[in-house]
Short mmCIF file of C-alpha atoms in Angstrom, two decimals:
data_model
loop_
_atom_site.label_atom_id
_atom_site.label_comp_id
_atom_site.label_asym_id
_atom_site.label_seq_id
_atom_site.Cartn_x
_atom_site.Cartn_y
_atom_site.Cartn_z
CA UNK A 1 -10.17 -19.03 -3.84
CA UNK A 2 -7.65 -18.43 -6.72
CA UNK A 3 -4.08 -18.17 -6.20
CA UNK A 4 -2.76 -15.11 -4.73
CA UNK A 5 -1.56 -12.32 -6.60
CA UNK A 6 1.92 -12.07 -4.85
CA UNK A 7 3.21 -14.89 -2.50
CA UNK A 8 5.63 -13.94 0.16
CA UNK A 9 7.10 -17.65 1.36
CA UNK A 10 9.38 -17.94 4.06
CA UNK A 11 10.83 -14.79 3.75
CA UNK A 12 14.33 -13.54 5.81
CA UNK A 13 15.91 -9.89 6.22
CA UNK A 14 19.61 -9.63 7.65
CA UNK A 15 21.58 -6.52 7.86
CA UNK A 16 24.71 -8.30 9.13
CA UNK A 17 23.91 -9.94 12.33
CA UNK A 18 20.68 -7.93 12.62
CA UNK A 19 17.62 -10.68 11.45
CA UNK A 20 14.85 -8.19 10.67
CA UNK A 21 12.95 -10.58 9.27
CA UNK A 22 12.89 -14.61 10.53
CA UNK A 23 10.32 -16.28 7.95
CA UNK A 24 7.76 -14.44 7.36
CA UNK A 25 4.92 -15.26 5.21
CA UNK A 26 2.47 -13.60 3.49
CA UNK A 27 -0.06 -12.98 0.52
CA UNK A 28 -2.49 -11.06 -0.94
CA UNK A 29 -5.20 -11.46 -3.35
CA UNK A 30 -6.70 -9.70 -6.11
CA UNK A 31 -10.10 -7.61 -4.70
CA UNK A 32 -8.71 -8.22 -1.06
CA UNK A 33 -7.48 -5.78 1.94
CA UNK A 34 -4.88 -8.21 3.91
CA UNK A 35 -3.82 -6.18 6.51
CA UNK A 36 -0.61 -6.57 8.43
CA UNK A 37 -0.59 -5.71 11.93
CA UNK A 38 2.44 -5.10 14.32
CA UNK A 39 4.02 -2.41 17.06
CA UNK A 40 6.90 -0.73 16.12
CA UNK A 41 10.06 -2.54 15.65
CA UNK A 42 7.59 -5.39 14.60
CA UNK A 43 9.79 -5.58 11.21
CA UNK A 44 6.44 -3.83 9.05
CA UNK A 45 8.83 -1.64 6.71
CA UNK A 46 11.67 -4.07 6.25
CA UNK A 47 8.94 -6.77 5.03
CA UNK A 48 7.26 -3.81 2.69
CA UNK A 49 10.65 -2.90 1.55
CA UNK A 50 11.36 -6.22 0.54
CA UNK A 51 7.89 -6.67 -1.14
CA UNK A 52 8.38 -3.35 -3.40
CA UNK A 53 11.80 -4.07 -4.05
CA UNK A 54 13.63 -1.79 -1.78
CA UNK A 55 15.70 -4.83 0.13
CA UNK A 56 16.47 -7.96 -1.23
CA UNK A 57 15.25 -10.71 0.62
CA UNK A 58 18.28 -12.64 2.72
CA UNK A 59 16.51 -16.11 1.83
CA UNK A 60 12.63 -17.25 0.92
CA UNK A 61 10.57 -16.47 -2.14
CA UNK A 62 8.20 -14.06 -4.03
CA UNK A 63 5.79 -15.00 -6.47
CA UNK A 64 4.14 -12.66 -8.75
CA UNK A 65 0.76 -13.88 -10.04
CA UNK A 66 2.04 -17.88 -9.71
CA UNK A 67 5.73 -17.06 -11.38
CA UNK A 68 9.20 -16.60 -8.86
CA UNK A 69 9.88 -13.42 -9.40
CA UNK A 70 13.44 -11.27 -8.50
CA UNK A 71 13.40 -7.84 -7.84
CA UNK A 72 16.58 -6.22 -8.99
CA UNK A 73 15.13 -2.49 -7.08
CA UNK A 74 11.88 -0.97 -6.94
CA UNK A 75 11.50 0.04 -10.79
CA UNK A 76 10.83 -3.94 -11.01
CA UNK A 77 8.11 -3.85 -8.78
CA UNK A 78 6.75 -0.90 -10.33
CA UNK A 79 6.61 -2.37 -13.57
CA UNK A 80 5.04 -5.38 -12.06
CA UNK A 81 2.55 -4.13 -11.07
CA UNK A 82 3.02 -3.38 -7.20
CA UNK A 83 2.55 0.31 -6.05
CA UNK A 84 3.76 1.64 -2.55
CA UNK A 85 2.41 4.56 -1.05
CA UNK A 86 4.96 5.51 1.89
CA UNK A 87 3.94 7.77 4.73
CA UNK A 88 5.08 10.89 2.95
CA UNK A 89 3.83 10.62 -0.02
CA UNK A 90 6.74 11.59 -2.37
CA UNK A 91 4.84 14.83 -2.89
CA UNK A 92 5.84 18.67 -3.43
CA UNK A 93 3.41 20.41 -1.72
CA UNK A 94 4.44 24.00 -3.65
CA UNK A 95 3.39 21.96 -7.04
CA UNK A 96 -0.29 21.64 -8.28
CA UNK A 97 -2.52 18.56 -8.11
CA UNK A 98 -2.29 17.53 -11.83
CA UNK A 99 1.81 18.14 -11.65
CA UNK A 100 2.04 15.76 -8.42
CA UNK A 101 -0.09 13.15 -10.04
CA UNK A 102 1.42 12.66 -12.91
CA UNK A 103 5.37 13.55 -11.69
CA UNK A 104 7.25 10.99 -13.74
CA UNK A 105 4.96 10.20 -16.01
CA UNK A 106 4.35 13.60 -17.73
CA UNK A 107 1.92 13.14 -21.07
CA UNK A 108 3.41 14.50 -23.90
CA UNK A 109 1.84 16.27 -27.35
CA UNK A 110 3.65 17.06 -29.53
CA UNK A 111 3.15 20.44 -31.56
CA UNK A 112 5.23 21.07 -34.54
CA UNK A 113 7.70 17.43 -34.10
CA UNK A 114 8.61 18.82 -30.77
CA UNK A 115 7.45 17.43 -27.51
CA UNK A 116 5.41 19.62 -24.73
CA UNK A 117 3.63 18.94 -21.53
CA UNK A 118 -0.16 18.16 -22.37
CA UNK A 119 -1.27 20.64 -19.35
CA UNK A 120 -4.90 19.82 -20.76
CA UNK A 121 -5.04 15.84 -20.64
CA UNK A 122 -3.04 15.95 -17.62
CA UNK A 123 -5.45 18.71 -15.67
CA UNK A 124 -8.12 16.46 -17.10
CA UNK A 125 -7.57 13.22 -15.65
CA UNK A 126 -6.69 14.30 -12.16
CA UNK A 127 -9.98 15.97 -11.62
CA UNK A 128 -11.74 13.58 -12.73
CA UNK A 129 -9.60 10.70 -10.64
CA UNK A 130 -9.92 13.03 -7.71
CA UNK A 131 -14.04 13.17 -8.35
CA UNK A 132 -14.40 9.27 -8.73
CA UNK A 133 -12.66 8.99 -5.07
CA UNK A 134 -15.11 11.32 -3.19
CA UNK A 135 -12.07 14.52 -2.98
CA UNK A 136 -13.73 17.85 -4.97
CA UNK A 137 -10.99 19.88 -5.44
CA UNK A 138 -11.20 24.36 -6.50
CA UNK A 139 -9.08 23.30 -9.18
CA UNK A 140 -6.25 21.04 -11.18
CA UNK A 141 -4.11 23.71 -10.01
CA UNK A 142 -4.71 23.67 -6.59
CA UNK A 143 -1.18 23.33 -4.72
CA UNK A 144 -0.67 20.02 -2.56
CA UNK A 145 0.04 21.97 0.33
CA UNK A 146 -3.65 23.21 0.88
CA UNK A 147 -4.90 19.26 1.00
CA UNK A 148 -5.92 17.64 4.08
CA UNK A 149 -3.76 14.68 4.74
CA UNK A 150 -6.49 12.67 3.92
CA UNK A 151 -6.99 14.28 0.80
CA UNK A 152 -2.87 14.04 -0.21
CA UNK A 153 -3.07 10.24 0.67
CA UNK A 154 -6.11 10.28 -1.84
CA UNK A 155 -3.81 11.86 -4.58
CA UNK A 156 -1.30 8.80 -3.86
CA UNK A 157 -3.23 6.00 -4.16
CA UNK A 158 -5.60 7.92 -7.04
CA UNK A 159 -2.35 8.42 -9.01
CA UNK A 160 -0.74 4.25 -8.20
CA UNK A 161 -4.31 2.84 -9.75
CA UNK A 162 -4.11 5.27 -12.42
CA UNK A 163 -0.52 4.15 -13.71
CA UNK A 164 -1.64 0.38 -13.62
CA UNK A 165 -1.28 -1.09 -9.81
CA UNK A 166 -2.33 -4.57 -9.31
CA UNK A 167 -1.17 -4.53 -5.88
CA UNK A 168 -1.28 -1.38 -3.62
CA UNK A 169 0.73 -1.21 -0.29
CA UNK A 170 -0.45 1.17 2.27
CA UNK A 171 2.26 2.28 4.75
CA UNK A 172 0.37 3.48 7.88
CA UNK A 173 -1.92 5.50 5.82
CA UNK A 174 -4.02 6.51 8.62
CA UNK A 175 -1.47 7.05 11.35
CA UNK A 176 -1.55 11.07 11.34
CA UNK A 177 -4.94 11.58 10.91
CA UNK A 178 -8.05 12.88 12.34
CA UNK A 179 -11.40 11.37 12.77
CA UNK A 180 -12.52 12.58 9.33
CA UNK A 181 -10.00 12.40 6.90
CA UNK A 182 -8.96 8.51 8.52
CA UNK A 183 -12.96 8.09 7.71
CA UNK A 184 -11.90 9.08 4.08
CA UNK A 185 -8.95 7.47 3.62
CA UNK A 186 -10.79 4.14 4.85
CA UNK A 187 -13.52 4.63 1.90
CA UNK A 188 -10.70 4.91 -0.58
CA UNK A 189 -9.08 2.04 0.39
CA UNK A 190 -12.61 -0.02 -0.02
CA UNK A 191 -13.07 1.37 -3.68
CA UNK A 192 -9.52 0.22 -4.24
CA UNK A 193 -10.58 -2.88 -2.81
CA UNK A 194 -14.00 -3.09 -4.50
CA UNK A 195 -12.29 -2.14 -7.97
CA UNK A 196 -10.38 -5.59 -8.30
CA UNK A 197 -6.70 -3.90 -6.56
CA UNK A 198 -4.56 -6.16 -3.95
CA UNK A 199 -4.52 -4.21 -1.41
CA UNK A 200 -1.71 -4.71 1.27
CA UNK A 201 -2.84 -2.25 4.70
CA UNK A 202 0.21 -1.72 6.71
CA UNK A 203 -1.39 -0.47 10.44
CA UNK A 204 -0.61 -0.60 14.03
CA UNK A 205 -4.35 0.57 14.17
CA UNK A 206 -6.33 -2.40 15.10
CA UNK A 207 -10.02 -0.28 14.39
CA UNK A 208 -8.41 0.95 11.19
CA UNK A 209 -7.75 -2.54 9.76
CA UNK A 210 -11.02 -3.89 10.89
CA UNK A 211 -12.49 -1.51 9.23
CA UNK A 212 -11.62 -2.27 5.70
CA UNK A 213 -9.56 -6.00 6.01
CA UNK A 214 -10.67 -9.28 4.73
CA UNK A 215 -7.32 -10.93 6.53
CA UNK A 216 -5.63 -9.79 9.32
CA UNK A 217 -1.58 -11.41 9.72
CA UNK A 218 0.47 -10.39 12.96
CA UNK A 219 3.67 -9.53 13.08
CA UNK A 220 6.31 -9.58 15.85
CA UNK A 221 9.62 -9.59 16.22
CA UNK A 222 10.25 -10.21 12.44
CA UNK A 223 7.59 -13.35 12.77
CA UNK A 224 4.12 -13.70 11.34
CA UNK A 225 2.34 -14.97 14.41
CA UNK A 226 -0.46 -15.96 12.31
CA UNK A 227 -3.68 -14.87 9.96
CA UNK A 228 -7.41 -14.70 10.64
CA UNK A 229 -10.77 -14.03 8.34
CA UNK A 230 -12.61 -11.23 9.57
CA UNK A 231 -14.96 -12.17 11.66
CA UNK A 232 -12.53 -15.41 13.53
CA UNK A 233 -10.61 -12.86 15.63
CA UNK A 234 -11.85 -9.98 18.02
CA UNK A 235 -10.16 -6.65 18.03
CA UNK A 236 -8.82 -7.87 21.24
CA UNK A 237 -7.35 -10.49 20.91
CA UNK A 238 -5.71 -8.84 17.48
CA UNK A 239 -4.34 -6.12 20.32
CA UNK A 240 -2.87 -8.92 22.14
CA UNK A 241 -1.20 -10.49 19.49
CA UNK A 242 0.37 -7.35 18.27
CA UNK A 243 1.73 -6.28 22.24
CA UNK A 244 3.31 -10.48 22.47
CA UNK A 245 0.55 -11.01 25.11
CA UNK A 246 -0.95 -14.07 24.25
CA UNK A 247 0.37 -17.13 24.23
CA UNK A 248 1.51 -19.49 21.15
CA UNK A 249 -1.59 -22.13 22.14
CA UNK A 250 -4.21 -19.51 21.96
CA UNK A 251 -3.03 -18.10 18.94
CA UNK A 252 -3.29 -21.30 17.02
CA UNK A 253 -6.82 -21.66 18.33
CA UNK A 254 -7.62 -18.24 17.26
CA UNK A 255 -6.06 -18.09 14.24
CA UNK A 256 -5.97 -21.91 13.16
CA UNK A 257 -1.79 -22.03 13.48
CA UNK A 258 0.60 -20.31 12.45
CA UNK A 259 1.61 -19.06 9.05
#
């Protein structure tokens, strides 16, 4: 397998004499779903903070594409290449489609010398995102708010491939969903997948991460217990893992040691 995209080594959080994070490692590569697993208080937004630039890591490493790399805040990891879609979305629900999806990044024509909002190119290209991730929408104009959840998380990750992610982190993207729109969700996160994208599944869902991962890593306590292929670890013994309950012995059988 080629190197991994990003390369988490050995990676420690402390806020004072709180250790989020005690060494965790992790990576991701490019056309994979690595999915990271843990309860809550398991240390899963501290470790994506730090991977998007929100925290700076205590001690360890990153490495972007085989380089170190420092992330000053998140504007570095955005122009990296690394894309974090956050539980609520950073949308405004009162604003249209085509506005949310390209808020920040406005195109501009210009008419006379003087700049405008191209409403056309913009309406444009977020219908026809929207359409090449399974959502049919009335309109470009159609206001956030009237989205399913499913649909809104569809907008976020549409609009982080548009702009040029190479690796996509999914905060709990299916934890307040129903049946159907988690169904949805899941299929975007395959095309992502499919589509040559890192893809970096942040879950406490075992059946959700199944579903789409090619690795599964556990962690607990601010510790990666571990990572298995799909297909070396049963969705019990992931449940186990992520509630403490097995011990360190069977975890190295299951998952061939830890990370």
């Amino acid at each position: 397998m080629s190197e991994p995209i990003i390369d988490m080594v050995n990676i420690e959080k402390h806020f004072g004499s709180v250790i989020a994070l005690a060494g965790v490692s992790f990576d991701v590569h490019a056309g994979e779903c690595h999915c990271l697993l843990g309860d809550n208080g398991a240390g899963k937004s501290t470790f994506i903070k730090t991977m998007s630039g929100v925290h700076k890591p205590s001690a360890g490493q990153i490495y972007f594409e085989g380089q170190p790399l420092f992330f000053e805040d998140p504007r570095d990891a955005i122009s990296a290449g690394i894309a974090t879609v956050y539980q609520d979305l950073a949308m405004i629900p009162l604003m249209s489609v085509s506005r949310n999806f390209f808020m920040g990044n406005e195109p501009i024509k210009k008419i006379f010398g003087l700049p405008f909002y191209d409403r056309e190119h913009a309406d444009r290209v977020a219908m026809e995102k929207m359409r090449s991730m399974g959502i049919s929408l009335r309109g470009p104009d159609q206001a956030v708010g009237t989205l399913s959840g499913g649909e809104r998380q569809t907008v976020a990750i549409a609009r982080a491939v548009h702009f040029g992610a190479k690796v996509l982190i999914l905060d709990e993207p299916t934890s307040a969903l129903g049946v159907r729109q988690t169904s949805n969700v899941l299929a975007t996160v395959d095309k992502v997948r499919k589509s040559g994208i890192a893809v970096v599944f942040i879950t406490h869902n075992v059946r959700h991460a199944l579903a789409v991962g090619d690795r599964f890593t556990v962690l607990n306590r601010g510790k990666t217990l571990g990572t298995a292929k799909r297909g070396e670890i049963s969705p019990d013994e992931l449940q186990d893992l992520m509630a403490g309950g097995l011990e360190m012995a069977t975890l190295e059988g299951s998952l061939g040691g830890t990370v």
